[in-house]
Amino acid sequence: QKEVEQDPGPLSVPEGAIVSLNCTYSNSAFQYFMWYRQYSRKGPELLMYTYSSGNKEDGRFTAQVDKSSKYISLFIRDSQPSDSATYLCASSNTGGFKTIFGAGTRLFVKA
Amino acid sequence: ETGVTQSPTHLIKTRGQQVTLRCSSQSGHNTVSWYQQALGQGPQFIFQYYREEENGRGNFPPRFSGLQFPNYSSELNVNALELDDSALYLCASSSGTSGGATDTQYFGPGTRLTVL
């Protein structure tokens, strides 16, 4: 079993839709949870990070972590064609450095 | 402020050869991590360097080695290349006193390595 599991998709939505991206993890020691966006032929860029459980909002993006169910979510409101990319969830231990990534979900937002 | 740069962009090698990939950290960053990203997969942690010392290692064999220089640039060396080493190699730099997970990692564009 992989430490971070993510449905690779692809996920295709119309412009303006609310997108829900999800991951599960297995390591109870994970305390930090991140979402990265990766465009084709580019390196990942950090979108959001959350410490422990709870929600975090930044513009159109909301990250949620439920440690009781080991579930990580990213919501994108009013999705735009420019949001089309691969979204990677990632986790790591408290004060740790070894970041474990999911496989990534490919998102297509159609104009 | 300059971003993370990597060279070369693409590289083709044959099985058994050795390769060196290079990374220049973002200005002011003292920590560099290297990741391997196979096609359709997420990045896998290889190792991290903090102030020229290896600060931790993932599940990669010893033929994967690295260096960090006084200017915090870094190299990834892979000996005895295997076909499965074909991947995108990413470096990420961050700042902080401990190089911990909370430090935002800024990724370079990667080096695409093909092993024939």
Tab-separated table of C-alpha atoms in Angstrom:
chain	number	residue	atom	x	y	z
A	1	GLN	CA	0.000	0.000	0.000
A	2	LYS	CA	1.354	3.409	-0.971
A	3	GLU	CA	1.629	5.944	1.843
A	4	VAL	CA	-0.336	8.522	-0.177
A	5	GLU	CA	-3.001	7.353	-2.618
A	6	GLN	CA	-4.511	9.580	-5.279
A	7	ASP	CA	-6.856	8.841	-8.175
A	8	PRO	CA	-4.904	9.719	-11.353
A	9	GLY	CA	-8.055	10.712	-13.263
A	10	PRO	CA	-8.236	12.328	-15.730
A	11	LEU	CA	-10.975	14.610	-14.456
A	12	SER	CA	-12.742	16.787	-17.012
A	13	VAL	CA	-15.080	19.621	-15.954
A	14	PRO	CA	-16.708	22.636	-17.637
A	15	GLU	CA	-15.452	26.120	-16.889
A	16	GLY	CA	-17.012	27.520	-13.716
A	17	ALA	CA	-17.522	24.128	-12.068
A	18	ILE	CA	-16.455	23.307	-8.529
A	19	VAL	CA	-13.649	20.752	-8.601
A	20	SER	CA	-13.031	18.286	-5.790
A	21	LEU	CA	-9.673	16.493	-5.642
A	22	ASN	CA	-8.982	13.886	-2.986
A	23	CYS	CA	-6.242	11.766	-1.457
A	24	THR	CA	-5.927	9.254	1.334
A	25	TYR	CA	-2.834	8.521	3.383
A	26	SER	CA	-1.806	5.695	5.663
A	27	ASN	CA	0.949	7.079	7.914
A	28	SER	CA	-0.514	8.400	11.175
A	29	ALA	CA	2.694	10.347	11.798
A	30	PHE	CA	2.007	12.705	8.905
A	31	GLN	CA	1.311	16.216	10.193
A	32	TYR	CA	1.876	18.407	7.143
A	33	PHE	CA	-0.304	18.168	4.062
A	34	MET	CA	0.392	19.968	0.805
A	35	TRP	CA	-1.152	20.443	-2.603
A	36	TYR	CA	1.073	21.137	-5.589
A	37	ARG	CA	0.091	22.061	-9.129
A	38	GLN	CA	2.232	20.857	-12.019
A	39	TYR	CA	1.832	22.132	-15.543
A	40	SER	CA	3.160	20.100	-18.432
A	41	ARG	CA	6.956	20.217	-18.686
A	42	LYS	CA	7.240	22.244	-15.466
A	43	GLY	CA	8.196	21.503	-11.883
A	44	PRO	CA	5.494	21.340	-9.184
A	45	GLU	CA	4.499	24.603	-7.502
A	46	LEU	CA	3.103	24.715	-3.984
A	47	LEU	CA	-0.548	25.762	-3.870
A	48	MET	CA	-1.438	25.219	-0.224
A	49	TYR	CA	-0.180	23.557	2.884
A	50	THR	CA	-2.058	22.627	6.044
A	51	TYR	CA	-0.776	21.593	9.438
A	52	SER	CA	-2.769	18.826	11.144
A	53	SER	CA	-6.547	18.761	10.643
A	54	GLY	CA	-8.738	21.582	9.475
A	55	ASN	CA	-9.493	23.837	6.555
A	56	LYS	CA	-7.455	26.474	4.805
A	57	GLU	CA	-8.733	28.854	2.165
A	58	ASP	CA	-6.804	30.902	-0.374
A	59	GLY	CA	-8.841	32.640	-3.041
A	60	ARG	CA	-10.637	30.020	-5.122
A	61	PHE	CA	-8.795	27.166	-3.397
A	62	THR	CA	-9.772	25.400	-0.166
A	63	ALA	CA	-7.737	22.589	1.385
A	64	GLN	CA	-9.251	20.228	3.958
A	65	VAL	CA	-7.579	17.607	6.120
A	66	ASP	CA	-9.466	15.030	8.189
A	67	LYS	CA	-6.904	13.129	10.236
A	68	SER	CA	-9.523	10.819	11.734
A	69	SER	CA	-10.248	9.370	8.316
A	70	LYS	CA	-6.809	10.144	6.820
A	71	TYR	CA	-8.441	12.076	4.013
A	72	ILE	CA	-7.068	15.135	2.194
A	73	SER	CA	-9.142	17.299	-0.150
A	74	LEU	CA	-8.654	20.292	-2.417
A	75	PHE	CA	-11.622	22.250	-3.727
A	76	ILE	CA	-11.369	24.682	-6.624
A	77	ARG	CA	-14.265	27.095	-7.062
A	78	ASP	CA	-15.144	28.776	-10.361
A	79	SER	CA	-12.630	26.619	-12.217
A	80	GLN	CA	-10.843	28.187	-15.180
A	81	PRO	CA	-9.158	26.654	-18.238
A	82	SER	CA	-5.859	27.892	-16.759
A	83	ASP	CA	-6.452	25.498	-13.837
A	84	SER	CA	-5.881	22.588	-16.246
A	85	ALA	CA	-2.849	20.810	-14.794
A	86	THR	CA	-1.833	17.847	-12.681
A	87	TYR	CA	-2.575	18.273	-8.979
A	88	LEU	CA	-0.327	16.444	-6.537
A	89	CYS	CA	-1.137	15.895	-2.887
A	90	ALA	CA	1.776	15.381	-0.514
A	91	SER	CA	2.376	14.661	3.170
A	92	SER	CA	5.253	14.619	5.627
A	93	ASN	CA	6.030	14.119	9.307
A	94	THR	CA	6.204	16.851	11.902
A	95	GLY	CA	9.484	18.650	11.425
A	96	GLY	CA	10.348	16.076	8.794
A	97	PHE	CA	11.674	16.638	5.360
A	98	LYS	CA	10.834	13.523	3.378
A	99	THR	CA	7.756	14.598	1.437
A	100	ILE	CA	5.621	11.745	0.111
A	101	PHE	CA	3.635	12.564	-3.025
A	102	GLY	CA	0.530	11.000	-4.481
A	103	ALA	CA	0.526	9.999	-8.142
A	104	GLY	CA	-1.264	13.210	-9.175
A	105	THR	CA	-4.697	13.844	-10.708
A	106	ARG	CA	-4.873	15.308	-14.218
A	107	LEU	CA	-7.527	18.014	-14.405
A	108	PHE	CA	-8.969	19.431	-17.629
A	109	VAL	CA	-11.217	22.492	-17.446
A	110	LYS	CA	-13.099	22.987	-20.714
A	111	ALA	CA	-13.950	26.519	-21.884
B	1	GLU	CA	15.092	36.886	-6.933
B	2	THR	CA	16.078	34.102	-9.302
B	3	GLY	CA	14.235	30.798	-9.295
B	4	VAL	CA	15.555	27.250	-9.179
B	5	THR	CA	17.356	26.274	-12.367
B	6	GLN	CA	18.432	22.842	-13.556
B	7	SER	CA	20.721	21.624	-16.301
B	8	PRO	CA	20.642	20.024	-18.719
B	9	THR	CA	17.002	20.091	-19.805
B	10	HIS	CA	17.157	16.735	-21.541
B	11	LEU	CA	19.707	13.954	-21.524
B	12	ILE	CA	19.991	10.606	-23.287
B	13	LYS	CA	22.328	7.942	-21.907
B	14	THR	CA	22.830	4.242	-22.404
B	15	ARG	CA	22.559	1.558	-19.771
B	16	GLY	CA	25.652	1.287	-17.574
B	17	GLN	CA	26.766	4.885	-18.106
B	18	GLN	CA	27.063	7.551	-15.424
B	19	VAL	CA	25.252	10.900	-15.360
B	20	THR	CA	25.546	14.169	-13.431
B	21	LEU	CA	22.601	16.546	-13.104
B	22	ARG	CA	22.939	20.067	-11.767
B	23	CYS	CA	20.738	22.403	-9.781
B	24	SER	CA	21.094	26.039	-8.755
B	25	SER	CA	19.055	26.928	-5.687
B	26	GLN	CA	16.844	29.941	-5.361
B	27	SER	CA	18.743	32.883	-3.924
B	28	GLY	CA	18.959	32.693	-0.119
B	29	HIS	CA	18.059	28.993	0.102
B	30	ASN	CA	20.385	26.587	1.931
B	31	THR	CA	18.509	23.309	1.502
B	32	VAL	CA	18.177	21.243	-1.648
B	33	SER	CA	16.094	18.115	-2.176
B	34	TRP	CA	16.161	15.830	-5.188
B	35	TYR	CA	13.178	13.871	-6.480
B	36	GLN	CA	12.642	11.312	-9.237
B	37	GLN	CA	9.344	11.531	-11.122
B	38	ALA	CA	8.525	8.617	-13.407
B	39	LEU	CA	5.953	9.171	-16.151
B	40	GLY	CA	2.440	9.347	-14.688
B	41	GLN	CA	3.711	9.210	-11.104
B	42	GLY	CA	4.308	11.681	-8.333
B	43	PRO	CA	7.844	12.731	-7.377
B	44	GLN	CA	9.759	10.308	-5.156
B	45	PHE	CA	12.196	11.685	-2.579
B	46	ILE	CA	15.830	10.734	-3.289
B	47	PHE	CA	17.749	12.786	-0.706
B	48	GLN	CA	18.150	16.210	0.823
B	49	TYR	CA	21.215	18.360	1.501
B	50	TYR	CA	21.379	21.046	4.151
B	51	ARG	CA	24.469	23.254	4.307
B	52	GLU	CA	26.538	20.777	2.299
B	53	GLU	CA	25.613	17.723	4.424
B	54	GLU	CA	23.191	14.945	3.459
B	55	ASN	CA	20.178	15.493	5.684
B	56	GLY	CA	18.202	12.356	4.853
B	57	ARG	CA	17.638	9.822	2.127
B	58	GLY	CA	14.734	8.021	0.511
B	59	ASN	CA	14.573	4.461	-0.752
B	60	PHE	CA	17.221	4.749	-3.476
B	61	PRO	CA	20.369	2.621	-3.887
B	62	PRO	CA	23.872	4.006	-3.207
B	63	ARG	CA	24.522	4.479	-6.928
B	64	PHE	CA	22.428	7.624	-6.482
B	65	SER	CA	24.700	10.166	-4.797
B	66	GLY	CA	24.832	13.893	-4.426
B	67	LEU	CA	26.797	16.946	-3.471
B	68	GLN	CA	25.966	20.406	-2.276
B	69	PHE	CA	28.479	23.205	-2.774
B	70	PRO	CA	29.265	26.249	-0.596
B	71	ASN	CA	27.060	28.394	-2.825
B	72	TYR	CA	24.250	25.841	-2.145
B	73	SER	CA	24.091	24.630	-5.718
B	74	SER	CA	23.860	20.869	-5.982
B	75	GLU	CA	24.608	17.840	-8.125
B	76	LEU	CA	22.881	14.491	-8.457
B	77	ASN	CA	25.088	11.663	-9.712
B	78	VAL	CA	23.756	8.335	-10.892
B	79	ASN	CA	26.173	5.487	-11.649
B	80	ALA	CA	25.542	2.293	-13.607
B	81	LEU	CA	22.380	3.618	-15.216
B	82	GLU	CA	19.461	1.238	-15.597
B	83	LEU	CA	16.479	1.494	-17.940
B	84	ASP	CA	14.189	2.196	-14.952
B	85	ASP	CA	16.207	5.325	-14.166
B	86	SER	CA	14.466	7.032	-17.091
B	87	ALA	CA	12.455	9.809	-15.440
B	88	LEU	CA	12.162	13.522	-14.751
B	89	TYR	CA	14.629	14.527	-12.040
B	90	LEU	CA	13.510	17.483	-9.974
B	91	CYS	CA	15.396	19.527	-7.469
B	92	ALA	CA	13.682	21.739	-4.935
B	93	SER	CA	15.257	24.375	-2.743
B	94	SER	CA	14.029	25.825	0.513
B	95	SER	CA	15.221	28.072	3.307
B	96	GLY	CA	15.082	27.578	7.037
B	97	THR	CA	17.226	26.659	9.979
B	98	SER	CA	16.468	22.963	9.884
B	99	GLY	CA	15.342	22.210	6.375
B	100	GLY	CA	12.103	20.864	7.808
B	101	ALA	CA	8.920	20.043	5.976
B	102	THR	CA	7.281	23.360	6.750
B	103	ASP	CA	9.761	25.225	4.612
B	104	THR	CA	8.226	25.953	1.242
B	105	GLN	CA	9.991	23.986	-1.463
B	106	TYR	CA	10.480	25.689	-4.792
B	107	PHE	CA	10.940	23.233	-7.633
B	108	GLY	CA	13.023	23.625	-10.745
B	109	PRO	CA	11.707	22.599	-14.181
B	110	GLY	CA	13.515	19.268	-14.020
B	111	THR	CA	15.921	17.289	-16.185
B	112	ARG	CA	14.367	14.635	-18.411
B	113	LEU	CA	16.705	11.608	-18.430
B	114	THR	CA	16.220	8.832	-20.958
B	115	VAL	CA	18.231	5.620	-20.565
B	116	LEU	CA	18.427	3.418	-23.655
